[in-house]
XYZ file of C-alpha atoms in Angstrom:
597
model
C 37.545 -33.936 18.379
C 38.032 -37.309 19.817
C 35.166 -39.451 21.080
C 33.813 -38.635 24.436
C 34.902 -42.291 25.454
C 38.388 -41.268 25.181
C 38.314 -38.263 27.244
C 40.030 -38.430 30.529
C 37.746 -38.660 33.496
C 38.281 -34.485 34.946
C 37.716 -36.572 38.592
C 40.409 -38.493 38.017
C 42.649 -35.285 38.445
C 42.687 -33.634 41.776
C 44.209 -30.097 43.091
C 47.542 -29.958 44.557
C 47.852 -27.694 46.940
C 50.797 -26.201 48.891
C 52.436 -28.037 51.815
C 49.885 -27.086 54.903
C 50.909 -26.759 58.976
C 49.535 -29.773 60.671
C 46.145 -30.098 62.052
C 44.923 -27.606 58.899
C 44.482 -30.362 56.645
C 40.702 -31.337 57.327
C 39.906 -27.447 56.620
C 42.100 -27.152 53.335
C 39.923 -30.671 52.378
C 36.838 -29.200 52.710
C 37.776 -26.030 50.861
C 38.818 -28.302 47.871
C 35.819 -30.415 47.792
C 33.645 -27.462 47.468
C 35.692 -26.134 44.825
C 35.409 -29.317 43.187
C 31.370 -29.063 43.423
C 31.589 -25.659 42.029
C 33.661 -26.275 39.343
C 31.259 -29.095 38.235
C 27.533 -27.445 39.271
C 29.236 -24.594 37.222
C 26.371 -23.607 34.058
C 28.882 -22.588 32.239
C 30.831 -25.753 29.967
C 34.563 -25.329 31.577
C 37.799 -27.395 30.467
C 41.463 -27.137 30.274
C 43.598 -28.782 27.675
C 47.251 -29.761 27.556
C 49.409 -29.254 24.860
C 48.498 -32.078 22.514
C 44.748 -30.593 22.795
C 43.946 -33.645 25.703
C 41.215 -32.584 28.039
C 42.896 -32.686 31.478
C 39.564 -31.390 33.309
C 35.713 -30.723 32.402
C 32.890 -30.046 34.027
C 29.575 -31.741 33.828
C 28.339 -28.729 31.248
C 31.316 -29.100 29.328
C 30.888 -32.990 29.148
C 27.332 -32.736 27.542
C 28.760 -30.378 25.273
C 31.750 -32.351 24.072
C 29.344 -35.740 23.601
C 26.707 -33.795 21.800
C 29.569 -32.206 19.568
C 31.330 -35.684 19.035
C 27.815 -37.509 18.091
C 26.239 -34.713 15.896
C 30.085 -33.814 14.058
C 31.500 -35.067 11.415
C 34.686 -36.083 11.592
C 36.027 -33.312 9.717
C 33.960 -30.945 11.845
C 35.851 -32.644 14.783
C 38.948 -32.603 13.652
C 38.872 -29.057 12.588
C 38.122 -28.076 15.668
C 40.630 -29.803 17.328
C 43.216 -28.042 15.266
C 41.568 -24.789 16.108
C 42.711 -25.665 19.450
C 45.948 -26.560 19.054
C 46.937 -23.600 16.758
C 45.587 -21.297 19.572
C 47.825 -22.908 21.963
C 50.554 -22.759 19.794
C 50.400 -19.367 18.924
C 49.210 -18.194 22.141
C 46.310 -16.076 20.675
C 43.337 -16.015 22.983
C 39.713 -16.308 20.329
C 36.099 -16.337 20.868
C 34.233 -18.488 18.815
C 30.473 -19.432 18.009
C 29.760 -23.077 17.211
C 26.286 -24.553 16.453
C 25.519 -28.045 17.250
C 22.517 -29.855 15.162
C 21.501 -33.044 16.935
C 18.200 -34.683 16.585
C 16.548 -31.877 14.963
C 17.668 -29.470 17.328
C 19.934 -26.439 17.091
C 21.863 -25.114 19.667
C 24.365 -22.171 19.653
C 27.405 -21.824 21.973
C 29.765 -19.102 22.366
C 33.054 -20.749 23.537
C 35.926 -18.428 24.913
C 39.370 -19.987 24.905
C 42.669 -18.533 26.544
C 46.106 -20.112 26.445
C 47.955 -20.020 30.032
C 51.068 -21.057 31.599
C 50.759 -22.821 34.638
C 53.847 -24.331 36.767
C 55.973 -24.475 33.262
C 53.519 -25.856 30.844
C 50.567 -24.526 28.966
C 47.454 -25.319 28.719
C 43.737 -23.920 27.282
C 41.164 -22.344 29.132
C 38.328 -22.973 27.495
C 34.212 -21.732 28.787
C 30.982 -22.249 26.971
C 27.874 -20.355 27.208
C 24.947 -21.651 25.948
C 23.368 -18.906 23.611
C 20.434 -20.448 21.633
C 17.326 -18.490 22.851
C 19.494 -15.354 22.721
C 20.548 -16.333 18.964
C 16.932 -17.398 17.913
C 15.924 -13.738 19.317
C 18.556 -12.411 17.137
C 17.828 -14.042 14.432
C 13.918 -12.965 15.036
C 15.127 -9.038 14.908
C 16.888 -9.488 11.784
C 14.302 -11.101 9.888
C 12.090 -8.651 10.798
C 14.585 -5.603 10.056
C 15.381 -7.040 6.656
C 12.606 -9.389 5.086
C 9.053 -9.024 5.076
C 6.812 -11.392 7.225
C 4.524 -11.912 4.823
C 5.888 -12.590 1.344
C 9.668 -13.409 2.720
C 11.159 -11.011 0.107
C 13.950 -8.602 1.221
C 12.663 -5.474 2.705
C 13.722 -1.873 1.752
C 16.315 -1.677 3.497
C 18.433 -4.769 1.859
C 17.634 -3.437 -1.125
C 19.012 0.090 -0.804
C 22.235 -1.175 1.391
C 22.702 -3.134 -1.498
C 22.268 -0.256 -4.150
C 24.759 2.060 -2.567
C 27.014 -0.634 -1.812
C 27.338 -1.155 -5.741
C 27.602 2.616 -5.900
C 30.527 2.732 -3.633
C 32.709 0.164 -5.323
C 31.588 1.636 -8.559
C 34.803 1.807 -11.072
C 32.502 4.048 -13.705
C 31.518 0.585 -15.424
C 28.883 -0.414 -13.598
C 25.584 -0.853 -14.878
C 22.128 -1.563 -13.027
C 18.364 -0.975 -13.361
C 16.180 -0.177 -10.444
C 12.298 -0.789 -11.001
C 9.569 0.262 -8.742
C 6.475 -1.903 -9.238
C 2.680 -1.189 -8.271
C -0.381 -3.382 -8.026
C -3.393 -1.804 -10.036
C -6.538 -1.170 -8.027
C -5.662 -3.339 -5.107
C -7.694 -1.897 -2.455
C -10.490 -2.611 -4.428
C -9.161 -6.456 -4.729
C -8.744 -6.127 -1.133
C -12.361 -4.313 -0.089
C -14.064 -6.636 -2.638
C -12.254 -10.312 -1.680
C -11.490 -9.674 2.095
C -7.969 -8.654 3.422
C -6.891 -12.866 4.045
C -7.211 -13.168 -0.051
C -5.347 -10.066 -1.146
C -2.581 -11.029 1.418
C -2.650 -14.019 -0.449
C -3.129 -12.670 -3.656
C 0.436 -10.661 -2.827
C 2.277 -13.252 -1.804
C 1.583 -15.222 -5.316
C 2.234 -11.775 -6.763
C 5.610 -12.546 -5.146
C 6.280 -15.262 -6.092
C 5.894 -14.838 -9.815
C 7.790 -11.315 -9.616
C 10.904 -13.271 -8.533
C 11.130 -16.193 -11.151
C 14.061 -16.218 -13.305
C 16.075 -13.771 -11.275
C 19.766 -14.210 -11.112
C 21.353 -14.420 -7.803
C 22.904 -11.155 -8.036
C 19.631 -9.581 -8.469
C 16.828 -8.343 -5.514
C 13.427 -8.286 -5.332
C 11.983 -6.528 -2.495
C 8.481 -5.457 -0.852
C 8.751 -1.798 0.243
C 5.407 -1.041 1.311
C 1.812 -2.371 1.436
C 1.629 -3.268 -2.642
C 4.896 -2.001 -3.579
C 7.793 -4.026 -4.756
C 10.974 -2.723 -5.527
C 13.848 -4.884 -8.446
C 17.451 -4.697 -8.455
C 18.552 -6.136 -11.938
C 22.527 -6.294 -11.884
C 24.298 -6.043 -14.054
C 23.208 -5.200 -17.146
C 24.167 -4.519 -20.481
C 21.261 -1.899 -22.113
C 17.801 -0.800 -21.924
C 16.616 -3.051 -24.138
C 17.483 -6.160 -22.027
C 16.099 -4.780 -19.148
C 12.964 -3.526 -20.972
C 12.663 -7.008 -22.309
C 12.450 -8.686 -19.296
C 10.315 -6.161 -17.663
C 7.959 -7.002 -20.438
C 7.746 -10.646 -19.406
C 6.890 -9.713 -15.675
C 4.275 -7.987 -17.074
C 2.683 -10.800 -19.479
C 3.289 -13.303 -16.724
C 1.327 -10.671 -14.264
C -1.529 -11.088 -16.729
C -3.014 -14.361 -16.204
C -5.335 -15.214 -13.524
C -4.137 -15.907 -9.653
C -6.525 -18.770 -8.166
C -7.272 -18.048 -4.403
C -9.521 -19.793 -2.630
C -11.875 -20.603 -5.098
C -11.427 -17.121 -6.830
C -10.308 -16.371 -10.151
C -8.514 -13.061 -9.947
C -7.308 -10.861 -12.224
C -4.286 -8.323 -11.619
C -2.539 -6.140 -13.635
C 0.906 -4.093 -12.433
C 2.340 -0.681 -13.029
C 6.330 -0.385 -13.508
C 8.635 2.243 -13.213
C 12.235 1.597 -14.486
C 15.477 3.830 -13.980
C 18.830 2.999 -14.750
C 22.468 3.700 -13.217
C 24.277 6.054 -14.497
C 21.607 7.733 -16.904
C 18.854 8.262 -14.405
C 20.976 9.302 -11.235
C 23.663 8.511 -9.687
C 22.601 7.899 -5.751
C 19.705 5.573 -4.866
C 17.283 8.148 -3.674
C 17.551 9.664 -6.837
C 17.157 6.236 -8.482
C 14.171 5.197 -6.639
C 12.474 8.463 -6.927
C 13.087 8.621 -10.194
C 11.458 4.885 -11.059
C 8.557 6.178 -8.667
C 7.967 8.936 -10.639
C 8.206 6.482 -13.908
C 5.732 4.653 -12.207
C 3.530 7.190 -11.649
C 3.603 7.920 -15.283
C 2.062 4.394 -16.087
C -0.457 5.075 -13.200
C -1.744 8.303 -14.640
C -2.257 6.684 -18.690
C -3.687 3.517 -18.340
C -2.071 1.056 -15.788
C -0.644 -2.246 -16.648
C 2.207 -1.045 -18.444
C 5.808 -0.191 -18.009
C 7.946 3.153 -18.704
C 11.383 4.523 -18.459
C 11.971 7.927 -16.528
C 13.040 10.536 -18.544
C 13.590 14.604 -17.353
C 10.305 15.394 -18.524
C 8.839 12.903 -15.504
C 10.851 15.333 -13.238
C 8.951 18.219 -14.163
C 5.741 17.215 -14.208
C 6.417 16.072 -10.865
C 7.501 19.079 -9.595
C 3.971 20.864 -10.980
C 2.297 18.316 -9.179
C 4.170 18.477 -6.107
C 3.117 22.368 -6.928
C -0.309 21.634 -7.208
C -0.208 19.386 -3.898
C 1.071 22.793 -1.603
C -1.414 24.573 -3.197
C -4.264 22.440 -2.515
C -3.246 21.893 0.998
C -2.784 25.592 1.326
C -6.118 26.276 -0.545
C -7.910 24.107 2.459
C -6.489 25.733 4.930
C -7.286 28.894 3.964
C -10.524 27.258 2.688
C -10.152 29.082 -0.841
C -13.142 27.094 -2.152
C -16.396 27.781 -3.594
C -19.874 26.025 -4.883
C -21.071 26.102 -8.364
C -24.931 24.235 -8.658
C -25.922 22.552 -11.499
C -29.655 21.493 -11.902
C -30.793 18.424 -12.585
C -34.140 19.238 -14.856
C -37.324 17.108 -15.966
C -36.728 16.688 -19.718
C -40.399 16.809 -20.786
C -41.588 20.134 -18.165
C -37.977 21.651 -17.526
C -38.902 21.754 -13.986
C -35.621 21.686 -11.793
C -36.014 18.440 -9.847
C -32.417 19.024 -7.509
C -29.077 20.413 -8.275
C -25.764 19.302 -7.673
C -23.370 20.739 -5.420
C -19.446 21.128 -7.654
C -16.892 21.880 -5.488
C -14.407 24.661 -7.251
C -10.941 25.839 -6.036
C -9.580 29.212 -6.335
C -6.050 29.338 -7.158
C -3.514 31.978 -5.729
C -4.243 34.280 -8.537
C -8.079 34.220 -7.352
C -8.745 31.561 -10.576
C -11.065 29.519 -10.631
C -9.665 26.106 -10.868
C -12.222 22.732 -11.961
C -12.285 19.729 -9.602
C -10.235 17.361 -12.262
C -7.193 19.526 -11.035
C -7.223 18.264 -7.739
C -10.304 16.332 -6.485
C -7.901 12.890 -7.455
C -5.160 14.687 -5.499
C -7.246 15.428 -2.716
C -8.279 11.563 -2.301
C -5.220 10.550 -2.589
C -3.475 12.816 -0.179
C -6.722 12.227 2.516
C -7.557 15.475 2.481
C -10.853 14.684 0.865
C -12.532 14.459 3.874
C -12.504 17.972 5.350
C -12.952 18.712 1.507
C -16.621 17.126 1.788
C -17.014 19.186 4.985
C -16.174 22.660 3.601
C -18.553 21.559 0.829
C -21.583 20.887 2.925
C -20.767 23.936 5.113
C -20.806 25.953 2.123
C -23.878 24.740 1.334
C -25.410 25.053 4.378
C -23.979 29.038 4.783
C -25.658 29.622 0.907
C -29.192 27.827 1.450
C -31.330 31.537 1.848
C -29.880 31.757 -1.727
C -30.142 28.252 -2.783
C -33.824 28.506 -1.916
C -34.750 31.419 -3.617
C -32.902 30.282 -6.981
C -33.921 26.898 -7.336
C -36.559 26.614 -4.798
C -37.499 25.180 -1.439
C -38.138 21.930 -2.435
C -35.326 21.277 -4.670
C -33.473 18.427 -3.269
C -28.960 19.142 -2.520
C -26.577 16.356 -4.076
C -23.306 16.123 -2.092
C -20.395 13.874 -3.543
C -18.418 11.643 -1.506
C -15.704 9.488 -2.925
C -16.326 5.791 -2.529
C -12.882 5.812 0.042
C -14.983 7.816 2.192
C -18.549 5.766 1.479
C -16.571 2.795 3.153
C -14.839 4.508 6.030
C -17.245 4.645 8.897
C -15.308 7.135 10.776
C -16.110 9.915 8.168
C -19.161 8.910 7.566
C -20.864 8.687 11.065
C -19.627 12.311 11.621
C -20.670 13.280 8.025
C -24.113 11.718 8.629
C -24.084 13.685 12.010
C -23.356 16.697 9.915
C -26.310 16.886 7.878
C -28.676 16.011 10.516
C -27.420 19.189 12.390
C -28.211 21.223 8.928
C -31.619 21.273 9.989
C -32.894 19.835 6.466
C -31.175 16.214 6.102
C -33.870 15.274 4.069
C -33.302 17.682 1.391
C -29.612 15.782 0.507
C -28.810 12.924 -1.664
C -25.290 11.333 -0.813
C -23.925 10.567 -4.684
C -21.416 7.970 -4.214
C -20.165 5.834 -7.221
C -20.985 2.171 -7.118
C -17.766 0.528 -6.138
C -18.983 1.859 -2.960
C -21.716 -0.547 -2.960
C -20.614 -3.683 -4.574
C -16.776 -3.894 -2.842
C -17.216 -5.047 0.579
C -16.895 -2.351 2.477
C -19.042 -0.705 5.564
C -21.442 1.435 3.381
C -24.331 -1.347 2.850
C -24.566 -2.515 5.728
C -23.564 -0.178 8.373
C -23.842 3.468 6.825
C -26.852 3.453 4.702
C -29.081 2.595 7.447
C -28.191 5.723 9.205
C -28.897 8.208 6.174
C -32.316 5.956 5.745
C -33.041 7.131 9.316
C -32.380 10.601 8.655
C -34.117 10.640 5.099
C -31.055 11.366 3.185
C -31.651 9.902 -0.275
C -28.714 8.024 -2.080
C -27.752 8.308 -5.686
C -25.126 6.026 -7.979
C -22.997 8.623 -9.557
C -21.181 7.666 -13.051
C -23.144 4.527 -13.398
C -21.633 2.067 -15.964
C -17.591 2.834 -15.582
C -17.323 1.091 -12.635
C -18.044 -2.513 -11.908
C -21.240 -2.081 -14.259
C -22.955 -5.288 -12.899
C -26.570 -5.586 -13.446
C -26.547 -8.500 -11.126
C -25.165 -5.668 -8.448
C -27.516 -3.107 -8.962
C -30.254 -5.457 -8.354
C -28.835 -5.812 -4.800
C -28.309 -2.115 -4.219
C -30.600 0.047 -2.023
C -30.775 3.560 -3.637
C -32.785 6.648 -4.768
C -31.483 7.344 -7.742
C -28.809 5.859 -10.407
C -27.246 8.631 -12.659
C -26.154 7.218 -15.916
C -22.930 8.286 -16.855
C -22.802 10.432 -20.010
C -20.548 8.205 -21.851
C -23.350 6.360 -22.732
C -25.459 9.634 -23.127
C -22.734 11.284 -25.813
C -24.415 10.889 -29.414
C -27.055 8.174 -27.926
C -29.114 8.646 -30.990
C -26.229 7.439 -33.131
C -24.859 4.457 -31.122
C -27.402 1.390 -31.393
C -25.370 -0.731 -28.589
C -25.345 2.029 -26.182
C -29.002 2.439 -26.896
C -29.868 -1.358 -25.901
C -27.672 -0.728 -22.934
C -29.546 2.261 -21.885
C -32.718 0.763 -22.115
C -31.781 -2.498 -20.278
C -30.508 -0.223 -17.329
C -33.676 1.769 -17.562
C -36.279 -1.060 -17.398
C -33.867 -2.745 -13.711
C -33.719 0.578 -12.183
C -37.926 1.095 -12.782
C -38.597 -2.577 -11.144
C -36.315 -1.699 -8.229
C -37.621 1.568 -7.821
C -35.038 3.950 -8.666
C -34.935 7.333 -10.637
C -32.709 7.052 -13.674
C -30.742 10.594 -14.494
C -29.317 11.246 -17.533
C -25.724 12.598 -17.393
C -24.101 14.879 -19.393
C -26.861 15.956 -22.085
C -24.687 18.195 -24.350
C -27.079 18.324 -27.660
C -30.689 18.094 -28.716
C -29.915 15.473 -30.707
C -29.407 13.540 -27.350
C -32.272 15.173 -25.855
C -34.963 14.270 -28.574
C -33.792 10.723 -28.379
C -34.273 10.248 -25.005
C -37.672 12.344 -24.590
C -38.610 10.050 -27.936
C -36.938 6.472 -27.040
C -37.234 6.425 -23.877
C -39.019 6.646 -20.360
C -36.241 8.502 -18.335
C -37.797 11.904 -17.125
C -34.186 13.855 -15.644
C -31.730 14.874 -16.649
C -28.483 17.059 -16.510
C -25.903 19.051 -18.442
C -24.465 21.839 -20.441
C -27.676 21.624 -22.433
C -29.814 22.980 -19.773
C -27.147 24.828 -17.624
C -23.021 25.055 -16.993
C -22.506 25.270 -12.966
C -24.011 28.246 -11.005
C -21.963 30.344 -9.126
C -24.767 31.786 -6.815
C -22.105 34.509 -5.711
C -22.740 35.833 -9.449
C -26.061 35.578 -8.819
C -26.419 38.161 -5.545
C -26.955 41.442 -7.332
C -30.193 40.446 -8.963
C -30.954 37.288 -7.753
C -34.243 35.426 -9.680
C -36.803 33.901 -7.808
C -37.304 29.966 -7.815
C -40.007 30.521 -10.596
C -37.730 32.926 -12.726
C -35.309 30.764 -12.569
C -37.609 27.597 -13.519
C -39.123 29.499 -16.101
C -35.962 30.674 -17.679
C -35.429 26.773 -18.473
C -38.535 26.029 -19.563
C -38.633 28.915 -22.082
C -35.213 28.288 -23.593
C -35.318 27.734 -27.434
C -35.211 23.668 -28.077
C -31.969 24.151 -30.547
C -31.303 28.196 -31.294
C -30.628 29.361 -27.625
C -28.817 26.686 -26.486
C -25.640 27.590 -24.343
C -22.192 28.255 -25.919
C -19.443 25.638 -23.914
C -16.239 24.194 -24.175
C -16.851 20.205 -24.099
C -12.992 19.943 -23.238
C -13.621 21.920 -20.236
C -15.803 19.611 -18.587
C -19.289 20.383 -16.734
C -19.068 18.418 -13.261
C -16.956 16.333 -11.043
């Protein structure tokens, strides 16, 4: 483009009017003056160029744009713009072009419409330009929100889906690529413990590590909260992908340093290959997801390639999911009750309500087949209320079987314990039973030591009602004795992994003594879970001050329905436990079957 100083002054040229009758000159001049002022003050830039590209007319808005363009553009850009205008004049072709002008760190975008015309046997180019800077900024914002993640800056699910579909559409039978589904392990615990701000910062840092060493043809996207998807394209073979995925896993094992916190995190990865594991985006994504869940269920922090057996497992899981939803809808749950026994007197101190599911054939299913799935699907809240309703319905039978003074323990998942929207109504439901002081709410230790609402907001509500608090499965979660010192609970249940063969394991004996001493100092009753042999019981009686235990050695979970035809009195039930010979009449059971939730 020419320098603005060489442009003709648009006001040097006057409009030519046809001959007019005498006496009307002043009216015509007035109208022309109005027309000139309108042209000059138009908000859109308007220009007229001749066949050589010279500007014959330009209003104020156009002059400002031309000066800005001349000052901001390089000579080659100006020449390109001039050549474009001349080409439009020669071809007689109209065009609408978008022009970006950057000046003093300010970027403005204009939409210019060019139209060749012929007037009085001469060719002209009429052009008008509108400032669309704000509109483009808004469009860019919409584009980024639709295609890029706001937190990490990574592409969204839509981008990677579009890219895969494009690869599939243009594949000539020779293409090979991999789709990896990545999920951060235990991210909810990290978020709860450190807070959401650090959780977000961790996702940003993880995105940076995951994106290292990627090629321009690869794409990493964040598809949900703590889930990522990676497209590796092209690939030669499975071993090449396995090697790169292994590099990712090793890289993720290094600690993250965020706000003076040292955070360790791992990632579970499932991988599907095209064309071996699917010929559509949806199938490949689903199979990578299935493979990732195989990792989750078998240890986490690893990577697995999809195979057909996983699909059968996923179908079986879906069947269980549907059965679970139907069972909750139809209330096909029942409770078994397992006593907590004084190991010195064999008196029943309390009972724990253990939920069981009756499947479509009426077979009783242990909770290991559905509890985790109920938590994952958000069905655990309704299931817990069903257990409470079953307890209330059976309270007379419970009293006759176990006694009027026994406590009744009910399990609450850690996810529920940290959720006030569940725990407050649950506390109200306990109060509505009329005997809230008999209840003991069992929660796992992570409900206390993570930054949830349980310790500060929920616990006082239960204290006011007289509901007891028990720490369940202690020793397999955070297992922090310093954290235990800050917990206000009534009871601590030592996980059976510490109790199994305790008489043969000196290290477990030392840990047990430490937990016992600290719990005693803090005024918490200790319950040993999973007593299954006489030797385990004998060790606890001889070498510890633990008074209470629970396990198959004393009793399997009892279904009250089985006792209805001849329900023993509480004293008889306790007597039957007390009269049990130490070793000879120990109940038969299968350890693999498990004994509790």
